[in-house]
CSV table of C-alpha atoms in Angstrom, one decimal:
chain,number,residue,atom,x,y,z
A,53,MET,CA,-10.4,21.5,64.5
A,54,THR,CA,-13.1,19.0,63.6
A,55,LEU,CA,-13.4,17.4,60.2
A,56,ASP,CA,-17.0,16.4,60.7
A,57,LEU,CA,-19.1,17.8,57.9
A,58,PRO,CA,-21.1,20.6,59.4
A,59,VAL,CA,-24.9,20.7,59.1
A,60,LEU,CA,-25.8,24.0,60.7
A,61,THR,CA,-29.4,25.1,61.3
A,62,SER,CA,-31.2,28.2,62.3
A,63,PRO,CA,-35.0,28.7,62.4
A,64,ARG,CA,-35.3,29.3,58.6
A,65,VAL,CA,-31.9,28.2,57.1
A,66,ILE,CA,-29.8,25.1,56.8
A,67,VAL,CA,-26.1,25.7,56.1
A,68,ARG,CA,-23.8,22.9,54.9
A,69,LEU,CA,-21.4,21.8,52.2
A,70,ALA,CA,-23.1,20.8,49.0
A,71,GLU,CA,-23.3,17.1,48.1
A,72,ALA,CA,-23.5,15.5,44.6
A,73,ALA,CA,-27.3,15.3,44.9
A,74,ASP,CA,-27.5,19.1,45.4
A,75,VAL,CA,-25.7,19.9,42.1
A,76,PRO,CA,-28.9,20.6,40.1
A,77,GLN,CA,-30.1,23.1,42.8
A,78,VAL,CA,-26.6,24.7,42.9
A,79,VAL,CA,-26.7,25.1,39.1
A,80,ARG,CA,-30.2,26.5,39.3
A,81,TYR,CA,-29.2,29.0,42.0
A,82,PHE,CA,-26.3,30.3,39.9
A,83,ARG,CA,-28.2,30.3,36.6
A,84,ASP,CA,-31.3,32.1,38.0
A,85,ASN,CA,-29.1,34.7,39.8
A,86,ARG,CA,-26.5,35.2,37.0
A,87,GLU,CA,-27.2,38.9,36.5
A,88,HIS,CA,-28.0,39.5,40.2
A,89,LEU,CA,-24.7,38.1,41.4
A,90,ALA,CA,-22.5,39.3,38.5
A,91,PRO,CA,-21.5,42.7,40.0
A,92,SER,CA,-20.0,40.9,43.0
A,93,ARG,CA,-18.3,38.0,41.3
A,94,PRO,CA,-15.3,37.4,39.0
A,95,LEU,CA,-16.2,36.7,35.4
A,96,VAL,CA,-17.1,33.1,34.8
A,97,GLY,CA,-17.5,31.1,31.6
A,98,GLU,CA,-20.5,29.1,30.6
A,99,GLU,CA,-19.0,26.0,32.0
A,100,PHE,CA,-19.6,27.5,35.5
A,101,HIS,CA,-23.3,27.0,35.0
A,102,THR,CA,-23.1,23.3,34.2
A,103,GLU,CA,-23.7,20.2,36.3
A,104,GLY,CA,-20.4,18.8,35.1
A,105,PHE,CA,-18.5,21.8,36.5
A,106,TRP,CA,-20.4,21.6,39.8
A,107,HIS,CA,-20.0,17.9,40.3
A,108,ALA,CA,-16.2,18.5,40.1
A,109,GLN,CA,-16.4,21.6,42.3
A,110,VAL,CA,-18.4,19.8,45.0
A,111,ARG,CA,-15.7,17.1,45.2
A,112,ALA,CA,-13.0,19.9,45.3
A,113,ASN,CA,-14.9,21.8,48.0
A,114,LEU,CA,-15.0,18.6,50.1
A,115,ALA,CA,-11.3,17.9,49.6
A,116,GLU,CA,-10.4,21.6,50.6
A,117,PHE,CA,-12.6,21.2,53.7
A,118,ARG,CA,-10.9,18.0,54.8
A,119,GLU,CA,-7.4,19.6,54.1
A,120,GLY,CA,-8.4,22.7,56.2
A,121,LYS,CA,-8.0,25.0,53.2
A,122,SER,CA,-11.6,26.3,53.0
A,123,VAL,CA,-15.2,25.9,54.2
A,124,ARG,CA,-17.5,26.5,51.2
A,125,LEU,CA,-21.1,26.4,52.4
A,126,PHE,CA,-24.5,26.7,50.8
A,127,LEU,CA,-27.6,28.0,52.4
A,128,PHE,CA,-30.8,26.0,52.0
A,129,ASP,CA,-34.4,27.2,52.8
A,130,ARG,CA,-35.6,25.0,55.7
A,131,ALA,CA,-39.2,25.3,54.4
A,132,ARG,CA,-37.9,23.8,51.1
A,133,PRO,CA,-34.8,21.9,52.2
A,134,GLU,CA,-33.7,21.0,48.6
A,135,ARG,CA,-33.6,24.6,47.5
A,136,VAL,CA,-30.3,26.4,47.5
A,137,ILE,CA,-30.8,30.1,48.4
A,138,GLY,CA,-27.3,31.3,48.9
A,139,ASN,CA,-23.6,30.5,49.5
A,140,ALA,CA,-21.1,31.5,52.2
A,141,ASN,CA,-17.4,30.8,51.4
A,142,PHE,CA,-14.7,31.0,54.1
A,143,THR,CA,-11.4,31.0,52.1
A,144,GLN,CA,-7.9,32.4,52.3
A,145,VAL,CA,-7.4,30.3,55.4
A,146,PHE,CA,-4.4,31.1,57.6
A,147,ARG,CA,-3.7,29.2,60.7
A,148,SER,CA,-1.0,30.0,63.2
A,149,PRO,CA,-0.1,32.7,64.0
A,150,ALA,CA,-3.0,34.6,62.3
A,151,HIS,CA,-6.0,32.2,62.7
A,152,TYR,CA,-8.1,34.0,60.2
A,153,CYS,CA,-10.1,33.5,57.0
A,154,THR,CA,-12.0,35.6,54.5
A,155,LEU,CA,-15.8,35.4,54.0
A,156,GLY,CA,-17.6,35.8,50.7
A,157,TYR,CA,-21.3,35.3,50.2
A,158,GLY,CA,-24.2,35.6,47.8
A,159,LEU,CA,-28.0,35.3,48.1
A,160,ASP,CA,-30.8,34.5,45.7
A,161,ARG,CA,-32.5,37.7,44.7
A,162,GLU,CA,-35.9,36.3,45.7
A,163,TYR,CA,-34.7,36.0,49.3
A,164,GLU,CA,-33.2,39.5,49.8
A,165,GLY,CA,-34.6,41.6,52.6
A,166,LYS,CA,-36.0,38.7,54.6
A,167,GLY,CA,-33.1,38.3,57.1
A,168,MET,CA,-32.2,34.9,55.9
A,169,MET,CA,-28.6,35.7,54.9
A,170,ARG,CA,-28.0,37.2,58.3
A,171,GLU,CA,-29.5,34.2,59.9
A,172,GLY,CA,-27.4,31.8,57.8
A,173,LEU,CA,-24.2,33.8,58.3
A,174,GLU,CA,-24.7,34.1,62.1
A,175,THR,CA,-24.8,30.3,62.2
A,176,ALA,CA,-21.8,29.9,59.9
A,177,ILE,CA,-19.7,32.4,61.8
A,178,GLU,CA,-20.6,30.7,65.0
A,179,TYR,CA,-19.2,27.5,63.5
A,180,MET,CA,-16.1,29.2,62.3
A,181,PHE,CA,-15.4,30.7,65.7
A,182,GLY,CA,-16.4,27.5,67.6
A,183,PRO,CA,-15.4,24.1,66.1
A,184,GLN,CA,-13.1,25.7,63.5
A,185,ASN,CA,-11.5,27.9,66.1
A,186,PHE,CA,-10.7,30.9,64.0
A,187,HIS,CA,-9.8,34.1,65.8
A,188,ARG,CA,-10.8,36.5,63.0
A,189,VAL,CA,-13.1,36.5,59.9
A,190,GLN,CA,-12.6,39.2,57.3
A,191,ALA,CA,-15.2,40.3,54.8
A,192,ASN,CA,-15.0,43.1,52.3
A,193,TYR,CA,-17.6,44.8,50.2
A,194,VAL,CA,-17.9,47.2,47.3
A,195,PRO,CA,-18.8,50.7,48.7
A,196,ARG,CA,-22.0,51.1,46.6
A,197,ASN,CA,-23.3,47.8,48.0
A,198,GLU,CA,-25.0,49.3,51.0
A,199,ARG,CA,-27.1,46.2,51.7
A,200,SER,CA,-23.9,44.2,52.2
A,201,GLY,CA,-22.3,46.9,54.4
A,202,GLY,CA,-25.4,47.0,56.6
A,203,LEU,CA,-25.5,43.2,56.9
A,204,LEU,CA,-21.9,43.1,58.0
A,205,ARG,CA,-22.5,45.9,60.5
A,206,ARG,CA,-25.4,44.0,62.0
A,207,LEU,CA,-23.2,40.8,62.2
A,208,GLY,CA,-20.7,42.8,64.3
A,209,PHE,CA,-18.0,43.4,61.6
A,210,VAL,CA,-16.1,46.7,62.0
A,211,ILE,CA,-14.5,48.7,59.2
A,212,GLU,CA,-10.8,48.6,59.1
A,213,GLY,CA,-9.9,50.4,55.9
A,214,TYR,CA,-10.4,51.1,52.3
A,215,ALA,CA,-8.7,49.3,49.4
A,216,ARG,CA,-8.6,50.9,46.0
A,217,ASP,CA,-8.9,48.6,42.9
A,218,TYR,CA,-9.0,45.6,45.3
A,219,LEU,CA,-10.8,42.9,43.2
A,220,LEU,CA,-11.5,42.3,39.6
A,221,LEU,CA,-15.3,41.7,39.6
A,222,ASN,CA,-17.4,41.3,36.5
A,223,GLY,CA,-14.5,42.5,34.4
A,224,ARG,CA,-13.9,45.7,36.4
A,225,TRP,CA,-11.5,46.7,39.2
A,226,GLU,CA,-13.6,47.5,42.3
A,227,ASP,CA,-12.7,49.4,45.4
A,228,HIS,CA,-13.6,47.6,48.7
A,229,ILE,CA,-14.3,48.5,52.3
A,230,LEU,CA,-12.4,46.1,54.5
A,231,THR,CA,-14.1,44.8,57.6
A,232,SER,CA,-13.5,42.1,60.2
A,233,ARG,CA,-14.9,40.4,63.2
A,234,THR,CA,-12.9,38.8,65.9
A,235,ASN,CA,-13.7,35.9,68.2
A,236,PRO,CA,-13.6,36.9,71.9
A,237,HIS,CA,-13.6,33.2,72.9
A,238,TRP,CA,-10.7,32.1,70.8
A,239,LYS,CA,-8.4,29.6,72.6
A,240,ALA,CA,-5.0,28.2,71.7
A,241,ARG,CA,-5.2,24.5,71.0
C-alpha cells in the first residue's frame, strides 16, 4: 500500500484528498447542496457547514489516510480546478483477510446527469483496486434512489442483498440495497 497522496485525473475530473486551501470550496459544496444531499446523509449540525469544522476534518482525513483507515476524496471540476463538485469516501476499511472497504459518495446537484460522478468514481475505484490493493468495494443505496442504483450498475457493482432499516439518514431509518464490486487483479502482498 502506498502512502503517497493520490491526485487522480480523468478527462473532466480531478479526484484527491482536500487540503487546507480547499476548505472554503468544501464548505461551499456542502452548504449549496445541503437540501440536495440531506436525504442520503446522517443529520449534521450547523458546525458541519463551517470552515473551522472542515479545517479540523481535512487534518483528520489526512491522518486516517496515513494510518490506512480511510480514503476520503473530493472531486474537482478540471475546467475549474478550485471547484469541489463531489466527494467519494472509502471507509470501514478491513485488511486481511477481507481486504474490503465501503464507498459513499455525493455530487453537486448542478453536475448531475453529466457523467462526471461516474468518471470520478471509475478513477477512484481504479486507485483503490490498484495502489491500495483492495479486493472488494461495497456500496449501498436507498431503493428509491434509482440514479445511484444505475450509477453503481454502470460501474460494475452487483446486487448482493437488501438490508431493512440499514442506516439512519436525515433522521429516518432507511432500507438499502447492498452491492459490491470485486477486483479480479487482486494480489497478496
